[in-house]
mmCIF file of C-alpha atoms in Angstrom:
data_model
loop_
_atom_site.group_PDB
_atom_site.id
_atom_site.type_symbol
_atom_site.label_atom_id
_atom_site.label_comp_id
_atom_site.label_asym_id
_atom_site.label_seq_id
_atom_site.Cartn_x
_atom_site.Cartn_y
_atom_site.Cartn_z
ATOM 1 C CA ALA A 1 5.598 -17.859 2.498
ATOM 2 C CA GLN A 2 3.264 -14.992 1.800
ATOM 3 C CA LYS A 3 2.847 -12.620 4.670
ATOM 4 C CA ILE A 4 -0.586 -11.436 3.575
ATOM 5 C CA THR A 5 -3.073 -13.694 1.822
ATOM 6 C CA GLN A 6 -6.290 -12.529 0.228
ATOM 7 C CA THR A 7 -8.007 -15.613 -1.171
ATOM 8 C CA GLN A 8 -10.875 -13.873 -2.974
ATOM 9 C CA PRO A 9 -9.786 -12.420 -6.323
ATOM 10 C CA GLY A 10 -13.287 -11.029 -6.831
ATOM 11 C CA MET A 11 -16.475 -10.543 -4.850
ATOM 12 C CA PHE A 12 -19.970 -9.504 -5.861
ATOM 13 C CA VAL A 13 -22.519 -7.917 -3.568
ATOM 14 C CA GLN A 14 -25.830 -6.184 -4.018
ATOM 15 C CA GLU A 15 -26.320 -2.632 -2.943
ATOM 16 C CA LYS A 16 -27.294 -2.222 0.732
ATOM 17 C CA GLU A 17 -26.017 -5.682 1.661
ATOM 18 C CA ALA A 18 -23.016 -6.372 3.881
ATOM 19 C CA VAL A 19 -19.876 -8.017 2.530
ATOM 20 C CA THR A 20 -16.790 -9.540 4.141
ATOM 21 C CA LEU A 21 -13.388 -9.450 2.462
ATOM 22 C CA ASP A 22 -10.981 -12.045 3.799
ATOM 23 C CA CYS A 23 -7.385 -11.489 4.889
ATOM 24 C CA THR A 24 -4.998 -13.791 6.697
ATOM 25 C CA TYR A 25 -1.490 -12.871 7.721
ATOM 26 C CA ASP A 26 1.686 -14.534 8.867
ATOM 27 C CA THR A 27 4.091 -13.045 11.391
ATOM 28 C CA SER A 28 6.118 -14.045 14.411
ATOM 29 C CA ASP A 29 6.428 -10.438 15.553
ATOM 30 C CA PRO A 30 4.201 -9.804 18.611
ATOM 31 C CA SER A 31 3.765 -6.146 17.656
ATOM 32 C CA TYR A 32 2.230 -5.350 14.284
ATOM 33 C CA GLY A 33 -0.457 -3.341 12.589
ATOM 34 C CA LEU A 34 -3.030 -4.383 10.019
ATOM 35 C CA PHE A 35 -4.393 -1.984 7.427
ATOM 36 C CA TRP A 36 -7.003 -1.958 4.696
ATOM 37 C CA TYR A 37 -6.744 0.268 1.639
ATOM 38 C CA LYS A 38 -9.246 0.914 -1.141
ATOM 39 C CA GLN A 39 -8.193 1.544 -4.728
ATOM 40 C CA PRO A 40 -11.012 2.789 -6.980
ATOM 41 C CA SER A 41 -10.742 2.697 -10.754
ATOM 42 C CA SER A 42 -9.176 6.172 -10.678
ATOM 43 C CA GLY A 43 -6.093 4.541 -9.144
ATOM 44 C CA GLU A 44 -5.438 6.347 -5.871
ATOM 45 C CA MET A 45 -4.831 4.427 -2.642
ATOM 46 C CA ILE A 46 -7.261 5.338 0.126
ATOM 47 C CA PHE A 47 -6.621 4.305 3.734
ATOM 48 C CA LEU A 48 -9.729 2.773 5.322
ATOM 49 C CA ILE A 49 -8.992 1.238 8.695
ATOM 50 C CA TYR A 50 -6.236 0.156 11.085
ATOM 51 C CA GLN A 51 -5.994 -2.549 13.754
ATOM 52 C CA GLY A 52 -3.074 -2.887 16.151
ATOM 53 C CA SER A 53 -2.002 -6.300 17.393
ATOM 54 C CA TYR A 54 -2.513 -5.277 21.008
ATOM 55 C CA ASP A 55 -5.904 -3.654 20.463
ATOM 56 C CA GLN A 56 -8.566 -5.404 22.512
ATOM 57 C CA GLN A 57 -11.502 -4.256 20.412
ATOM 58 C CA ASN A 58 -12.158 -4.574 16.707
ATOM 59 C CA ALA A 59 -11.578 -1.361 14.811
ATOM 60 C CA THR A 60 -14.519 0.460 13.226
ATOM 61 C CA GLU A 61 -14.656 3.453 10.885
ATOM 62 C CA GLY A 62 -18.140 4.346 9.740
ATOM 63 C CA ARG A 63 -19.428 1.506 7.532
ATOM 64 C CA TYR A 64 -16.084 -0.319 7.771
ATOM 65 C CA SER A 65 -15.175 -2.699 10.544
ATOM 66 C CA LEU A 66 -12.279 -5.046 10.952
ATOM 67 C CA ASN A 67 -13.019 -8.539 12.275
ATOM 68 C CA PHE A 68 -9.714 -9.249 14.042
ATOM 69 C CA GLN A 69 -9.150 -12.837 15.136
ATOM 70 C CA LYS A 70 -5.620 -12.914 16.471
ATOM 71 C CA ALA A 71 -5.389 -16.646 17.160
ATOM 72 C CA ARG A 72 -6.479 -17.392 13.591
ATOM 73 C CA LYS A 73 -4.268 -14.600 12.213
ATOM 74 C CA SER A 74 -7.152 -13.155 10.277
ATOM 75 C CA ALA A 75 -8.184 -9.544 9.747
ATOM 76 C CA ASN A 76 -11.305 -9.521 7.620
ATOM 77 C CA LEU A 77 -12.848 -6.268 6.410
ATOM 78 C CA VAL A 78 -16.601 -5.968 6.792
ATOM 79 C CA ILE A 79 -18.432 -3.337 4.752
ATOM 80 C CA SER A 80 -21.988 -2.786 5.904
ATOM 81 C CA ALA A 81 -24.749 -1.423 3.675
ATOM 82 C CA SER A 82 -22.713 -1.554 0.459
ATOM 83 C CA GLN A 83 -22.933 1.372 -1.934
ATOM 84 C CA LEU A 84 -22.195 1.552 -5.648
ATOM 85 C CA GLY A 85 -19.174 3.706 -4.825
ATOM 86 C CA ASP A 86 -17.676 0.823 -2.866
ATOM 87 C CA SER A 87 -16.840 -0.932 -6.132
ATOM 88 C CA ALA A 88 -13.035 -0.991 -6.072
ATOM 89 C CA MET A 89 -9.967 -3.079 -5.385
ATOM 90 C CA TYR A 90 -9.311 -3.657 -1.684
ATOM 91 C CA PHE A 91 -5.897 -4.404 -0.249
ATOM 92 C CA CYS A 92 -5.018 -5.835 3.137
ATOM 93 C CA ALA A 93 -1.567 -4.907 4.458
ATOM 94 C CA MET A 94 0.605 -5.473 7.499
ATOM 95 C CA ARG A 95 3.360 -3.540 9.163
ATOM 96 C CA GLU A 96 5.599 -5.261 11.741
ATOM 97 C CA ASP A 97 7.648 -3.539 14.430
ATOM 98 C CA GLY A 98 10.693 -5.767 14.037
ATOM 99 C CA GLY A 99 13.385 -3.875 12.148
ATOM 100 C CA TYR A 100 12.251 -0.957 10.016
ATOM 101 C CA SER A 101 8.567 -1.589 9.675
ATOM 102 C CA THR A 102 7.721 -1.693 6.006
ATOM 103 C CA LEU A 103 4.156 -2.221 4.795
ATOM 104 C CA THR A 104 3.507 -5.540 3.039
ATOM 105 C CA PHE A 105 0.425 -5.891 0.850
ATOM 106 C CA GLY A 106 -1.766 -8.754 -0.216
ATOM 107 C CA LYS A 107 -2.709 -9.162 -3.864
ATOM 108 C CA GLY A 108 -6.105 -7.600 -3.411
ATOM 109 C CA THR A 109 -9.807 -8.376 -3.833
ATOM 110 C CA MET A 110 -11.932 -6.715 -6.491
ATOM 111 C CA LEU A 111 -15.367 -5.845 -5.115
ATOM 112 C CA LEU A 112 -18.255 -5.130 -7.460
ATOM 113 C CA VAL A 113 -21.465 -3.698 -6.040
ATOM 114 C CA SER A 114 -24.550 -4.125 -8.184
ATOM 115 C CA PRO A 115 -27.785 -2.094 -8.004
ATOM 116 C CA ASN B 1 -2.837 20.583 1.498
ATOM 117 C CA ALA B 2 -0.525 18.845 -0.983
ATOM 118 C CA GLY B 3 0.356 15.620 0.929
ATOM 119 C CA VAL B 4 2.463 13.333 -1.289
ATOM 120 C CA THR B 5 3.169 14.649 -4.775
ATOM 121 C CA GLN B 6 4.522 12.457 -7.573
ATOM 122 C CA THR B 7 5.726 13.579 -10.970
ATOM 123 C CA PRO B 8 5.336 12.760 -13.765
ATOM 124 C CA LYS B 9 1.939 11.056 -13.804
ATOM 125 C CA PHE B 10 2.626 9.374 -17.136
ATOM 126 C CA GLN B 11 5.875 8.571 -18.925
ATOM 127 C CA VAL B 12 6.879 6.521 -21.952
ATOM 128 C CA LEU B 13 10.505 5.442 -22.241
ATOM 129 C CA LYS B 14 12.547 3.430 -24.681
ATOM 130 C CA THR B 15 14.585 0.488 -23.467
ATOM 131 C CA GLY B 16 17.899 1.696 -22.077
ATOM 132 C CA GLN B 17 16.801 5.236 -21.312
ATOM 133 C CA SER B 18 17.095 6.650 -17.835
ATOM 134 C CA MET B 19 14.658 8.724 -15.856
ATOM 135 C CA THR B 20 13.772 9.881 -12.363
ATOM 136 C CA LEU B 21 10.379 9.686 -10.730
ATOM 137 C CA GLN B 22 10.035 12.537 -8.290
ATOM 138 C CA CYS B 23 8.308 12.279 -4.914
ATOM 139 C CA ALA B 24 7.826 15.085 -2.424
ATOM 140 C CA GLN B 25 5.844 15.266 0.805
ATOM 141 C CA ASP B 26 5.054 18.289 2.927
ATOM 142 C CA MET B 27 3.996 16.492 6.107
ATOM 143 C CA ASN B 28 7.476 16.237 7.662
ATOM 144 C CA HIS B 29 7.261 12.436 7.510
ATOM 145 C CA GLU B 30 10.406 10.515 8.330
ATOM 146 C CA TYR B 31 9.388 7.339 6.506
ATOM 147 C CA MET B 32 9.106 7.296 2.710
ATOM 148 C CA SER B 33 8.860 4.416 0.293
ATOM 149 C CA TRP B 34 8.381 3.435 -3.335
ATOM 150 C CA TYR B 35 6.101 0.635 -4.532
ATOM 151 C CA ARG B 36 5.312 -0.788 -7.916
ATOM 152 C CA GLN B 37 1.921 -2.211 -8.788
ATOM 153 C CA ASP B 38 1.507 -4.864 -11.434
ATOM 154 C CA PRO B 39 -1.704 -6.734 -12.341
ATOM 155 C CA GLY B 40 -2.370 -9.617 -9.960
ATOM 156 C CA MET B 41 0.691 -8.820 -7.833
ATOM 157 C CA GLY B 42 -0.559 -6.215 -5.388
ATOM 158 C CA LEU B 43 1.945 -3.548 -4.368
ATOM 159 C CA ARG B 44 5.562 -4.554 -3.980
ATOM 160 C CA LEU B 45 8.140 -2.516 -2.109
ATOM 161 C CA ILE B 46 11.100 -1.270 -4.134
ATOM 162 C CA HIS B 47 13.061 0.928 -1.707
ATOM 163 C CA TYR B 48 12.330 2.779 1.487
ATOM 164 C CA SER B 49 13.868 5.399 3.740
ATOM 165 C CA VAL B 50 13.500 6.048 7.455
ATOM 166 C CA GLY B 51 15.065 9.498 7.339
ATOM 167 C CA ALA B 52 17.398 11.778 5.434
ATOM 168 C CA GLY B 53 20.537 9.902 4.448
ATOM 169 C CA ILE B 54 19.085 6.459 5.268
ATOM 170 C CA THR B 55 17.739 4.149 2.566
ATOM 171 C CA ASP B 56 17.261 0.422 2.242
ATOM 172 C CA GLN B 57 16.090 -2.136 -0.279
ATOM 173 C CA GLY B 58 12.642 -3.657 -0.385
ATOM 174 C CA GLU B 59 11.341 -6.748 -2.139
ATOM 175 C CA VAL B 60 12.112 -5.739 -5.752
ATOM 176 C CA PRO B 61 15.048 -3.265 -5.772
ATOM 177 C CA ASN B 62 16.918 -4.413 -8.907
ATOM 178 C CA GLY B 63 17.142 -1.759 -11.601
ATOM 179 C CA TYR B 64 16.246 1.104 -9.273
ATOM 180 C CA ASN B 65 18.256 3.639 -7.279
ATOM 181 C CA VAL B 66 17.149 5.992 -4.532
ATOM 182 C CA SER B 67 18.624 8.701 -2.347
ATOM 183 C CA ARG B 68 17.241 10.836 0.475
ATOM 184 C CA SER B 69 19.079 14.101 0.847
ATOM 185 C CA THR B 70 16.169 15.934 2.487
ATOM 186 C CA THR B 71 13.176 14.907 4.593
ATOM 187 C CA GLU B 72 10.796 16.113 1.884
ATOM 188 C CA ASP B 73 12.124 14.397 -1.246
ATOM 189 C CA PHE B 74 12.650 10.780 -2.216
ATOM 190 C CA PRO B 75 13.361 10.364 -5.955
ATOM 191 C CA LEU B 76 13.400 6.975 -7.677
ATOM 192 C CA ARG B 77 15.897 6.550 -10.503
ATOM 193 C CA LEU B 78 15.762 4.078 -13.344
ATOM 194 C CA LEU B 79 19.290 3.978 -14.768
ATOM 195 C CA SER B 80 18.605 1.802 -17.826
ATOM 196 C CA ALA B 81 14.907 1.136 -18.329
ATOM 197 C CA ALA B 82 13.692 -2.327 -19.290
ATOM 198 C CA PRO B 83 10.230 -3.447 -20.482
ATOM 199 C CA SER B 84 9.884 -5.382 -17.197
ATOM 200 C CA GLN B 85 9.792 -2.017 -15.427
ATOM 201 C CA THR B 86 6.527 -1.106 -17.123
ATOM 202 C CA SER B 87 4.283 -0.581 -14.126
ATOM 203 C CA VAL B 88 2.421 1.898 -11.957
ATOM 204 C CA TYR B 89 4.667 3.405 -9.313
ATOM 205 C CA PHE B 90 3.484 4.760 -5.983
ATOM 206 C CA CYS B 91 5.365 6.862 -3.503
ATOM 207 C CA ALA B 92 4.135 6.724 0.092
ATOM 208 C CA SER B 93 5.087 8.336 3.368
ATOM 209 C CA SER B 94 4.309 7.860 7.039
ATOM 210 C CA TYR B 95 4.836 9.949 10.163
ATOM 211 C CA SER B 96 5.877 6.811 12.006
ATOM 212 C CA THR B 97 8.511 4.204 11.362
ATOM 213 C CA ARG B 98 6.577 1.809 13.582
ATOM 214 C CA SER B 99 3.624 -0.449 12.950
ATOM 215 C CA THR B 100 1.002 2.084 14.026
ATOM 216 C CA GLY B 101 1.432 4.527 11.165
ATOM 217 C CA GLU B 102 -0.647 4.313 8.026
ATOM 218 C CA LEU B 103 0.968 5.250 4.737
ATOM 219 C CA PHE B 104 -0.157 8.240 2.729
ATOM 220 C CA PHE B 105 0.116 7.620 -0.989
ATOM 221 C CA GLY B 106 0.779 9.782 -3.973
ATOM 222 C CA GLU B 107 -1.510 9.515 -6.999
ATOM 223 C CA GLY B 108 0.800 7.156 -8.843
ATOM 224 C CA SER B 109 3.000 7.364 -11.930
ATOM 225 C CA ARG B 110 2.271 5.136 -14.905
ATOM 226 C CA LEU B 111 5.474 4.164 -16.704
ATOM 227 C CA THR B 112 5.642 2.343 -20.030
ATOM 228 C CA VAL B 113 8.961 1.044 -21.333
ATOM 229 C CA LEU B 114 8.977 0.132 -25.028
#
């Protein structure tokens, strides 16, 4: 079974609107971290936001927030006030504390922001 | 402020040739890893290391070798390249071996095997 599932291959949003990118995960480890990365067309991987499994509040970083619903095992990324520069591939990833905690990625969602 | 440095950025190989992708980090990170990225597949873990002298296999280790003789360096070796190894390769490191540490990525190395 996939550990990270991103069901939206592509998303379109207009500039200045908010958009939600979906991510569900599967783990039996009580201690884990959830991450979102952005990959623009230039190819580099940019860390956006982190949520720990024991964190009581949803993580926020500027225009990015993580809608963490632990019971549903979902960790959706919300981008407020989209900008043209937000057009990129977005990856959800998880790192578990059991064993040596490697980072497992979803297949990504391509976001296109239109003027 | 170098971070994670990968070389080369681009490489073309013929089937059966060998090569090494170099990865170096200057952040004194214990955890280092190699991923490959293929269209529609996300990033898949090849090998990782939790410290000098300690390496382990990830999801797709076949055809690749690694070693970790120093904290700074984590080279990835292709002993006999195959067209299926055409991909973009990323090296990444983390200060933590636990779930709280984000990974810092290199810029990627695009490899084509003919």
